[in-house]
Amino acid sequence: MKTQVAIIGAGPSGLLLGQLLHNAGIDTVIIERQTPEYVLGRIRAGVLEQGMVDLLRQAGVNRRMDAEGLVHGGFELAFDGRRVHIDLKTLTGGKSVMIYGQTEVTRDLMAAREAAGARTIYAADNVRPHGMKTDAPWLTYEKDGQTHRLDCDYIAGCDGFHGVARQSIPAESLKVFERVYPFGWLGILADTPPVSEELVYANHERGFALCSMRSPTRTRYYVQVPADEKVEDWSDARFWDELKARLPDSLARNLVTGPSIEKSIAPLRSFVVEPMQYGRMFLVGDAAHIVPPTGAKGLNLAASDVSTLFDILRKVYREGRSELLEQYSRICLRRVWKAERFSWWMTSILHRFPDTDAFSQRLQQTELEYFVGSEAGRRTIAENYVGLPYEAIE
Ligand code: APR
Ligand code: PHB
């Protein structure tokens, strides 16, 4: 089999890149390890920056998002018994975020790809990239007991943090930057009305808590837990009690509880590899970088990588601008590191760290107070939260 761009992974990165390329008349094949049902069973984040919303519109995959997504013009920071509103719209000259679950984005992208008749091979085993440093790379994979070969011009490694693309690059060609945080997030999904119209990020002496949502009838809540915590030790009742204890009274009073539909613990990590390319293979999204979820940047960074790679590949195919290929990593990393910084900072000011002494606790609280007490501080938070601009490819 032959294609122009071989994409490893049918997560949001691979599917969105595939859709944009397909619309531009560039042929793609996606090779995914899991089944579509498995991919759609993963519960992930749900805050889309304006840039990602625009990109989904550009891809023509926006009908349901625009009908069902919730536009949020602000969010709240809660600490010290106070609730502070961060007015995204006013602080950023009219920008906002869209609340629309990653699972729904993925579902819409899968449907669009199927409607377009573009090829996706699901449940493919042992996917391997080859010849990345040559002009004619290829993938091999196993399906139904047979080994297949997919020849291509370029490979997009959209296969997430545990994928094969990054692991196929010789270690001496990559530099890894990493921080693992000494806690995780225990999250639950429930069919209950949200406690507040906007998201609430809470700093509390018992630990961080987040009130989020997927729709007016479905909520997503999180509490910080120690890294080695077991989800089996958390009954729904224990979760709700702990969440209430970490919220200001005015919110805790209004919290509607109910049975969880999903409950899981996610570790928190910051991770970047440089460069994000190796010959004709490009790393996109979680394959190249991970952020802790505190700034809601993971999915949005995947979208900006996709936008950059798409713009470059389109110019390469249409205008023969092959000199742009070597700029991919540099362009992406500038924005990646800014989002890494913001996610690390939001994590640092909102969580309890095991080694926090009285001095650093006061500093943390003062930093929060300083930022929310100054318009410049609130604007800094707001402009990062709605998403920094994408770099134009000239
Ligand atoms: N071969 C083929 N497919 C693979 C392989 C492999 N060896 N390894 C992983 N995959 C697939 C996974 O099954 C998954 O469907 O690649 C896909 C990667 O998807 P994601 O992990 O969702 O990564 P990405 O598409 O970059 O999405 C961005 O941002 O908010 C974060 O973690 C969140 O998933 C989100 C990510
Ligand atoms: C979520 O809704 O899952 C969510 C929202 C905001 C975050 C992280 C996760 O910062």
XYZ file of C-alpha atoms and ligand atoms in Angstrom:
440
model
C 0.000 0.000 0.000
C 1.129 3.566 -0.717
C 0.134 7.010 0.558
C 1.547 10.520 0.832
C 1.422 10.943 4.626
C 1.336 7.857 6.872
C -0.141 8.726 10.267
C 0.487 6.557 13.322
C -2.361 6.889 15.853
C -6.053 7.799 15.562
C -6.278 10.076 18.590
C -7.251 13.713 18.143
C -3.822 14.602 16.663
C -3.833 11.923 13.970
C -7.473 12.341 13.043
C -7.353 16.149 12.856
C -4.160 16.125 10.792
C -5.714 13.480 8.547
C -8.852 15.547 8.010
C -6.995 18.768 7.167
C -4.673 16.954 4.751
C -7.554 15.100 3.132
C -9.443 18.376 2.570
C -6.298 19.795 0.952
C -6.159 16.856 -1.457
C -3.229 15.143 0.262
C -3.653 11.394 0.712
C -3.245 9.850 4.176
C -3.561 6.453 5.828
C -3.938 6.224 9.618
C -2.659 3.124 11.405
C -4.074 2.708 14.919
C -3.271 0.026 17.469
C -6.683 -0.027 19.160
C -10.274 -0.482 17.976
C -12.461 2.629 17.432
C -14.569 1.637 20.463
C -11.488 1.553 22.675
C -10.305 4.948 21.412
C -13.731 6.455 22.162
C -13.840 4.853 25.602
C -11.038 7.049 26.930
C -12.211 9.992 29.023
C -9.902 12.964 28.557
C -9.963 16.744 28.854
C -12.637 19.094 27.637
C -11.484 22.700 27.238
C -10.765 23.907 23.685
C -8.842 27.105 23.041
C -10.066 29.508 20.380
C -7.231 28.358 18.079
C -8.362 24.732 18.255
C -11.999 25.714 17.727
C -10.950 27.649 14.613
C -8.884 24.697 13.380
C -11.825 22.308 13.802
C -13.946 24.766 11.822
C -11.250 24.929 9.145
C -11.349 21.128 9.015
C -15.147 21.295 8.619
C -15.675 19.271 11.791
C -17.573 21.800 13.862
C -21.288 21.206 13.400
C -21.906 19.364 16.670
C -19.266 21.356 18.597
C -20.934 24.633 17.608
C -24.389 23.262 18.449
C -23.577 21.512 21.729
C -20.317 23.026 23.031
C -20.500 25.558 25.848
C -18.706 28.857 25.294
C -17.080 29.982 28.548
C -16.015 33.596 28.889
C -14.329 33.044 32.247
C -13.388 30.660 35.055
C -12.891 30.916 38.805
C -9.928 30.518 41.107
C -10.913 29.602 44.676
C -8.502 29.906 47.600
C -8.536 30.996 51.196
C -12.355 30.750 51.242
C -12.569 33.291 48.376
C -13.776 32.931 44.797
C -12.083 35.107 42.184
C -13.501 35.406 38.693
C -11.022 35.478 35.795
C -12.929 37.273 33.069
C -11.313 35.802 29.966
C -13.346 37.875 27.521
C -12.630 41.263 29.054
C -8.990 40.502 29.791
C -8.146 39.153 26.320
C -10.139 41.463 24.060
C -13.067 39.093 23.545
C -11.523 35.602 23.532
C -13.142 32.623 25.239
C -12.813 28.828 25.473
C -15.187 26.084 24.352
C -16.238 23.291 26.696
C -16.522 20.220 24.471
C -15.103 16.837 25.467
C -12.092 15.353 23.696
C -14.111 12.155 23.291
C -16.698 14.106 21.289
C -14.004 15.809 19.195
C -12.602 12.346 18.427
C -16.060 10.948 17.610
C -16.746 13.835 15.182
C -13.341 13.456 13.513
C -13.822 9.687 13.112
C -17.236 10.259 11.499
C -15.824 12.905 9.146
C -12.982 10.603 8.095
C -15.353 7.766 7.416
C -17.669 10.049 5.409
C -14.660 11.242 3.383
C -13.735 7.648 2.566
C -10.183 8.114 3.888
C -8.389 4.963 5.000
C -7.875 4.033 8.662
C -6.529 0.660 9.767
C -7.648 -0.067 13.334
C -6.428 -2.895 15.574
C -3.016 -2.934 13.849
C -0.254 -4.664 15.837
C 3.445 -4.030 15.956
C 3.462 -0.770 13.954
C 7.041 0.232 13.067
C 8.448 3.224 11.166
C 11.401 2.595 8.811
C 13.747 4.630 6.620
C 12.946 7.934 8.318
C 16.287 9.365 7.250
C 15.701 8.427 3.597
C 13.485 10.019 0.917
C 11.199 6.993 0.946
C 10.161 6.024 4.483
C 7.633 3.279 5.210
C 5.639 1.677 7.994
C 5.136 -1.978 8.704
C 2.313 -3.400 10.799
C 0.567 -6.669 11.478
C -3.115 -7.249 10.919
C -5.016 -10.551 10.960
C -1.768 -12.496 11.265
C -0.130 -10.874 8.213
C 2.623 -8.279 7.941
C 1.802 -5.261 5.761
C 3.910 -2.436 4.351
C 2.786 1.163 3.840
C 5.100 3.307 1.688
C 4.880 7.083 2.082
C 6.574 10.478 1.664
C 6.314 11.454 5.337
C 5.378 9.855 8.664
C 3.384 11.694 11.339
C 3.925 10.154 14.787
C 0.560 10.979 16.405
C 0.678 7.963 18.689
C 0.643 9.527 22.135
C 3.061 9.363 25.034
C 3.442 5.554 24.942
C 3.645 5.338 21.168
C 6.254 3.756 18.942
C 7.276 6.843 16.908
C 9.347 8.600 19.567
C 10.749 5.264 20.759
C 11.991 4.511 17.241
C 14.300 7.537 17.244
C 17.854 6.733 18.439
C 18.208 7.957 22.029
C 21.301 10.006 21.181
C 19.237 12.058 18.702
C 16.733 13.223 21.338
C 16.977 15.364 24.436
C 14.377 14.654 27.100
C 13.100 17.224 29.614
C 10.911 15.815 32.355
C 9.303 16.505 35.707
C 7.078 14.019 37.501
C 4.845 15.517 40.194
C 4.388 13.742 43.533
C 0.587 13.517 43.164
C -2.170 12.546 40.749
C -5.710 13.620 39.927
C -8.618 11.404 40.886
C -11.413 12.268 38.463
C -15.050 11.293 38.225
C -17.665 11.786 35.555
C -21.290 12.034 36.724
C -24.690 12.883 35.282
C -25.318 15.778 37.637
C -25.781 19.508 36.951
C -22.581 21.575 37.321
C -22.048 23.237 40.682
C -21.285 26.524 38.931
C -21.708 27.889 35.413
C -17.942 28.140 34.957
C -14.961 25.941 35.820
C -13.548 26.362 39.333
C -9.880 25.664 40.164
C -9.504 25.415 43.944
C -6.398 25.646 46.107
C -7.115 24.160 49.543
C -4.989 22.950 52.418
C -6.375 19.426 51.857
C -5.184 19.663 48.230
C -6.265 20.929 44.821
C -9.783 20.406 43.438
C -11.331 21.186 40.036
C -14.998 21.513 39.099
C -15.451 20.994 35.375
C -18.230 19.833 33.090
C -19.025 18.254 29.756
C -22.563 19.627 29.309
C -25.341 21.219 31.400
C -26.170 17.720 32.687
C -22.760 16.038 32.886
C -19.961 17.007 35.272
C -16.283 16.173 35.599
C -14.677 16.750 39.014
C -11.142 16.129 40.223
C -9.290 16.049 43.547
C -5.525 15.902 44.023
C -4.435 12.576 45.584
C -1.030 11.087 46.491
C 0.747 9.496 43.516
C 0.369 5.936 44.903
C -3.363 6.203 45.685
C -5.624 3.327 44.532
C -8.903 4.165 42.806
C -10.534 1.135 44.546
C -10.105 2.956 47.855
C -12.345 5.774 46.678
C -16.075 5.108 46.925
C -18.287 7.739 45.321
C -19.284 8.932 48.803
C -15.669 9.407 49.836
C -14.963 11.355 46.661
C -17.916 13.723 47.112
C -17.048 14.328 50.775
C -13.457 15.155 49.893
C -14.472 17.445 47.038
C -16.926 19.338 49.270
C -14.288 19.758 51.940
C -11.999 21.494 49.419
C -14.556 23.919 47.977
C -15.620 27.285 49.420
C -18.904 26.954 51.383
C -20.918 28.836 48.774
C -20.052 26.128 46.241
C -20.047 23.090 48.545
C -23.629 23.919 49.578
C -24.808 23.734 45.949
C -22.906 20.616 44.927
C -25.261 17.986 43.522
C -23.824 14.485 43.914
C -24.739 11.277 42.121
C -23.336 7.928 41.010
C -20.091 8.113 39.025
C -20.055 6.923 35.409
C -16.282 6.788 35.342
C -13.583 7.132 37.988
C -9.836 7.051 37.417
C -6.509 8.406 38.640
C -4.116 10.187 36.271
C -0.484 10.945 37.130
C 0.849 14.475 36.559
C 3.898 14.946 34.397
C 5.706 17.600 32.379
C 7.661 16.130 29.457
C 9.209 17.484 26.248
C 11.521 15.884 23.672
C 13.688 17.941 21.387
C 13.696 17.939 18.455
C 10.184 16.907 17.490
C 11.329 15.374 14.211
C 13.730 12.784 12.883
C 14.326 12.883 9.162
C 10.954 12.492 7.492
C 9.116 11.536 10.700
C 7.385 14.269 12.753
C 6.210 13.886 16.353
C 2.826 15.485 17.025
C 0.912 16.018 20.294
C 1.411 13.705 23.268
C 4.074 11.753 21.333
C 6.387 14.742 21.831
C 5.164 16.450 24.988
C 2.997 16.050 28.069
C 1.705 18.770 30.373
C 0.021 18.388 33.741
C -3.722 18.979 33.153
C -3.962 22.070 35.361
C -3.895 24.562 32.477
C -6.042 22.427 30.126
C -3.272 22.592 27.525
C -2.629 18.951 26.446
C -5.199 18.659 23.699
C -4.698 22.272 22.621
C -0.965 21.787 22.151
C -1.705 18.765 19.994
C -3.897 21.037 17.857
C -1.194 23.682 17.407
C 1.346 21.003 16.378
C -1.194 19.703 13.865
C -1.767 23.208 12.521
C 1.980 23.754 12.062
C 2.598 20.395 10.370
C -0.449 20.802 8.149
C 0.595 24.288 6.991
C 4.117 23.052 6.262
C 3.052 19.922 4.386
C 0.512 21.860 2.340
C 3.189 24.328 1.272
C 5.589 21.480 0.540
C 3.095 19.687 -1.726
C 1.589 22.795 -3.342
C 4.559 25.116 -3.629
C 7.530 22.782 -3.340
C 8.685 24.570 -0.174
C 10.614 21.588 1.215
C 12.968 23.903 3.163
C 10.075 24.435 5.603
C 10.212 20.815 6.771
C 13.258 21.367 8.926
C 11.520 24.242 10.747
C 8.677 22.115 12.139
C 10.269 21.294 15.473
C 11.601 24.783 16.146
C 8.235 26.429 15.446
C 6.298 23.925 17.569
C 8.706 24.006 20.501
C 8.403 27.763 20.977
C 4.682 27.397 21.708
C 5.088 24.048 23.490
C 7.490 25.515 26.043
C 5.184 28.447 26.772
C 2.341 26.040 27.483
C 4.704 23.857 29.537
C 5.589 26.906 31.597
C 1.958 27.905 32.160
C 0.887 24.341 33.051
C 3.795 23.952 35.463
C 2.999 27.338 37.039
C -0.726 26.651 37.444
C 0.189 23.274 38.976
C 2.707 24.888 41.327
C 0.369 27.558 42.674
C -2.707 25.362 43.076
C -1.453 22.055 44.552
C -0.166 20.925 47.934
C 3.369 19.554 47.613
C 4.518 16.962 50.169
C 7.707 18.885 50.953
C 6.024 22.299 51.273
C 7.189 24.078 54.417
C 5.491 27.050 56.074
C 7.597 29.533 54.114
C 6.807 28.114 50.690
C 3.152 27.816 51.648
C 2.995 31.546 52.382
C 4.790 32.262 49.112
C 2.294 30.150 47.177
C -0.632 31.960 48.746
C 0.990 35.346 48.183
C 1.666 34.530 44.550
C -2.012 33.699 44.028
C -3.082 36.857 45.814
C -0.613 38.976 43.889
C -1.736 37.666 40.499
C -5.486 37.883 41.093
C -5.153 41.252 42.837
C -3.560 42.911 39.810
C -5.182 43.374 36.424
C -1.838 42.648 34.778
C -1.676 39.389 36.738
C -5.209 38.359 35.805
C -4.480 39.227 32.165
C -1.364 37.037 32.180
C -3.426 34.110 33.426
C -6.229 34.842 30.955
C -4.071 35.173 27.831
C -2.370 31.878 28.549
C -5.629 30.119 29.412
C -7.382 31.114 26.162
C -4.214 30.088 24.313
C -1.243 31.950 22.893
C -1.372 32.662 19.139
C -0.282 30.120 16.531
C 2.805 31.104 14.576
C 2.166 31.808 10.910
C 4.177 29.741 8.420
C 5.595 32.198 5.891
N 0.773 1.998 16.988
C -0.381 2.577 16.545
N -1.129 3.404 17.293
C -0.684 3.685 18.533
C 0.513 3.136 19.051
C 1.251 2.250 18.213
N 2.384 1.692 18.636
N 0.705 3.612 20.291
C -0.330 4.411 20.560
N -1.182 4.456 19.506
C -2.444 5.209 19.402
C -3.241 5.193 20.675
O -4.036 4.012 20.798
C -4.088 6.451 20.523
O -5.321 6.200 19.881
O -2.164 6.567 19.171
C -3.234 7.363 19.670
C -2.672 8.540 20.453
O -3.719 9.347 20.920
P -3.588 10.285 22.211
O -2.872 9.566 23.290
O -4.952 10.794 22.495
O -2.616 11.479 21.746
P -2.906 12.727 20.805
O -3.718 12.351 19.625
O -1.584 13.403 20.599
O -3.876 13.626 21.669
C -3.505 14.702 22.433
O -3.784 15.714 24.567
O -5.065 16.334 26.405
C -4.106 15.471 25.924
O -3.780 13.249 26.600
C -4.660 14.108 25.982
O -5.054 12.470 24.332
C -4.856 13.786 24.505
C -3.728 14.476 23.901
C -11.749 18.475 32.279
O -12.896 18.912 32.105
O -11.512 17.251 32.199
C -10.654 19.420 32.551
C -10.913 20.783 32.539
C -9.907 21.676 32.822
C -8.642 21.218 33.129
C -8.369 19.864 33.133
C -9.375 18.957 32.850
O -7.670 22.113 33.419
